[in-house]
Amino acid sequence: MKRALDLAARARGRTSPNPMVGAVIVRDGRVVGEGYHERAGLPHAEVVALEQAGELAKGATLYVTLEPCCHWGRTPPCTKAIIRSGIKEVIIATLDPNPLVSGKGVDELRRNGIEVEIGLMEEEARKLNEFFFKHITTGLPFVILKIAMSLDGKIATVTGESRWITSPQSRRMVHELRDQVDAVMVGIGTVLKDDPRLTTRLPEGEGKDPIRVILDSYARTPPTARVINPRSSASTIIATTTKADAGRVKALREAGAEVAVLDEDEEGRVDLKSLMEYLGGRSIQSLLVEGGSEVASSMLMRGFVDKVMFFIAPKIIGGADAPTPIGGIGVRRLSEAITLKEVEVKRIGPDILIQGYVERC
C-alpha cells in the first residue's frame, strides 16, 4: 500500500477533478503489476496495473489507495475490469466519498466473490486526496493560506516593500504549490501594487499554471494587467459585485478575463461564501490564497481556510505601521483565537515553515 500511495502521488496536481489513485498487484509475494491515474480522462490506476499484470492477475491481490469506481465517467468502471481479471482479493486504503461510488464499488466486488479489506493506511490515503475529499463532500475548494513574513511578523516594510522577504528556496516551494493546486487567489490591492503574473515558474519551464482568482469588488483590475494576459493557457477569474462599473466589466471580459458578478457582503465587498461556491461549481478543488493581510483575515475569520503555511524569514523589519500578515480587527479574547492541529515545523533554506490545519469548532 505504501508503494501504491507513492505511485498515486506522482500525479499530484494533474488529476483534478479526479482523485490521485495508485494500485499494486501482488501474486505469490511478488509485484506483477502496478500503475497510477496520471490525468483526468486517462485510464485509472487499477486498469493500468491489470494491463501490466496480464494473466498473472488471476488469483492475485490488488492493493489500491481508493475504492474502485463502479460507474461510467470518462472511462469504464474499474470494478468490471477487476472482476474480469480474476483478482481474488482487493485491499483498499479508504472508501471513495463520491456518492456515485461510496460503498457501491466494494459491494459489487464482494457480490462477485472477491474478498475485500478496507482501512490499510487510511489516514495517509485521505490526506493524499484532501483536496478531492473536501470538494466532493462540501462542494467547496480546499483552501491553503500562504504567508511570507519576517521574524517579527511583518509582510512588508513601512514603505510597502515586500520583495523578497523569504529565500529563493521558499519561493520555489510556493511555485511548487501553485503547480499542485487548481487556483491561486489575491486581492485587487496586490494586483494594483505588484502587477503579478501568478504563474508557476519552475526550472526549465516545468509546472502548470493555476487559474488566477482576483478579489475585486469594483472591477478595478486594469485590462492590461499581467494576471489577465501572462502568456499562459490558464484562465483568470475576476470576482466582483453589481457595484462594479459596467464599462470596466466589459473591458475585462474583452481582455479575456472571466468576470464573476457575485453577491455582496455586509461591507459591500465580494461575499466570500458566494465566491467559494462559485469556484467549487467550476470544479476548482483547491485554492492557494496569497493575498495581503485583509484577504487573509477575511478568509480566516469567515472559516474558509483549511490549512495555513507561514514561511518565516530570519529578518527583523520593525515599525509599528509596517503591515502584519492578518489584518481586520482580530479577535477580542484569546479563547477566540484560531488554533491549528497537526502542526509541522520545517527548515526551508534559511527560513522556517510552520504549517498546520485549522481546528474546527
PDB file of C-alpha atoms in Angstrom, residues 184-188 190-192 194-199 210-214 216 221-232 234-238 252 255-257:
ATOM      1  CA  VAL A 184      -4.429  30.873  -6.709  1.00  0.00           C
ATOM      2  CA  MET A 185      -6.127  33.978  -5.277  1.00  0.00           C
ATOM      3  CA  VAL A 186      -5.052  37.523  -4.384  1.00  0.00           C
ATOM      4  CA  GLY A 187      -6.889  40.771  -3.748  1.00  0.00           C
ATOM      5  CA  ILE A 188      -7.074  43.815  -6.000  1.00  0.00           C
ATOM      6  CA  THR A 190      -1.862  43.069  -4.704  1.00  0.00           C
ATOM      7  CA  VAL A 191      -2.703  43.408  -8.408  1.00  0.00           C
ATOM      8  CA  LEU A 192      -2.517  47.219  -8.371  1.00  0.00           C
ATOM      9  CA  ASP A 194       2.719  44.443  -7.772  1.00  0.00           C
ATOM     10  CA  ASP A 195       1.086  43.582 -11.135  1.00  0.00           C
ATOM     11  CA  PRO A 196       1.873  39.871 -10.553  1.00  0.00           C
ATOM     12  CA  ARG A 197       1.585  37.115 -13.134  1.00  0.00           C
ATOM     13  CA  LEU A 198       0.654  34.437 -10.568  1.00  0.00           C
ATOM     14  CA  THR A 199       2.057  31.761 -12.857  1.00  0.00           C
ATOM     15  CA  PRO A 210      -3.174  27.628 -11.808  1.00  0.00           C
ATOM     16  CA  ILE A 211      -6.356  29.529 -12.555  1.00  0.00           C
ATOM     17  CA  ARG A 212      -5.894  33.056 -11.189  1.00  0.00           C
ATOM     18  CA  VAL A 213      -8.653  34.480  -8.992  1.00  0.00           C
ATOM     19  CA  ILE A 214      -8.771  38.208  -8.178  1.00  0.00           C
ATOM     20  CA  ASP A 216     -12.035  42.887  -6.989  1.00  0.00           C
ATOM     21  CA  THR A 221      -8.195  45.417 -12.371  1.00  0.00           C
ATOM     22  CA  PRO A 222      -6.568  47.033 -15.430  1.00  0.00           C
ATOM     23  CA  PRO A 223      -7.373  45.100 -18.646  1.00  0.00           C
ATOM     24  CA  THR A 224      -3.627  45.265 -19.348  1.00  0.00           C
ATOM     25  CA  ALA A 225      -2.687  43.595 -16.031  1.00  0.00           C
ATOM     26  CA  ARG A 226      -0.217  40.758 -16.400  1.00  0.00           C
ATOM     27  CA  VAL A 227      -2.506  38.450 -14.455  1.00  0.00           C
ATOM     28  CA  ILE A 228      -5.008  38.574 -17.333  1.00  0.00           C
ATOM     29  CA  ASN A 229      -2.582  38.026 -20.172  1.00  0.00           C
ATOM     30  CA  PRO A 230       0.620  36.484 -18.804  1.00  0.00           C
ATOM     31  CA  ARG A 231       1.204  34.259 -21.841  1.00  0.00           C
ATOM     32  CA  SER A 232      -0.493  31.403 -20.065  1.00  0.00           C
ATOM     33  CA  ALA A 234      -4.749  29.160 -17.584  1.00  0.00           C
ATOM     34  CA  SER A 235      -7.751  31.434 -17.189  1.00  0.00           C
ATOM     35  CA  THR A 236      -8.269  34.419 -14.895  1.00  0.00           C
ATOM     36  CA  ILE A 237     -11.409  34.941 -12.829  1.00  0.00           C
ATOM     37  CA  ILE A 238     -12.248  38.458 -11.637  1.00  0.00           C
ATOM     38  CA  LEU A 252     -12.104  42.965 -18.625  1.00  0.00           C
ATOM     39  CA  ALA A 255      -9.353  41.365 -22.461  1.00  0.00           C
ATOM     40  CA  GLY A 256     -10.002  37.668 -21.869  1.00  0.00           C
ATOM     41  CA  ALA A 257     -10.910  37.533 -18.186  1.00  0.00           C
TER      42      ALA A 257
END
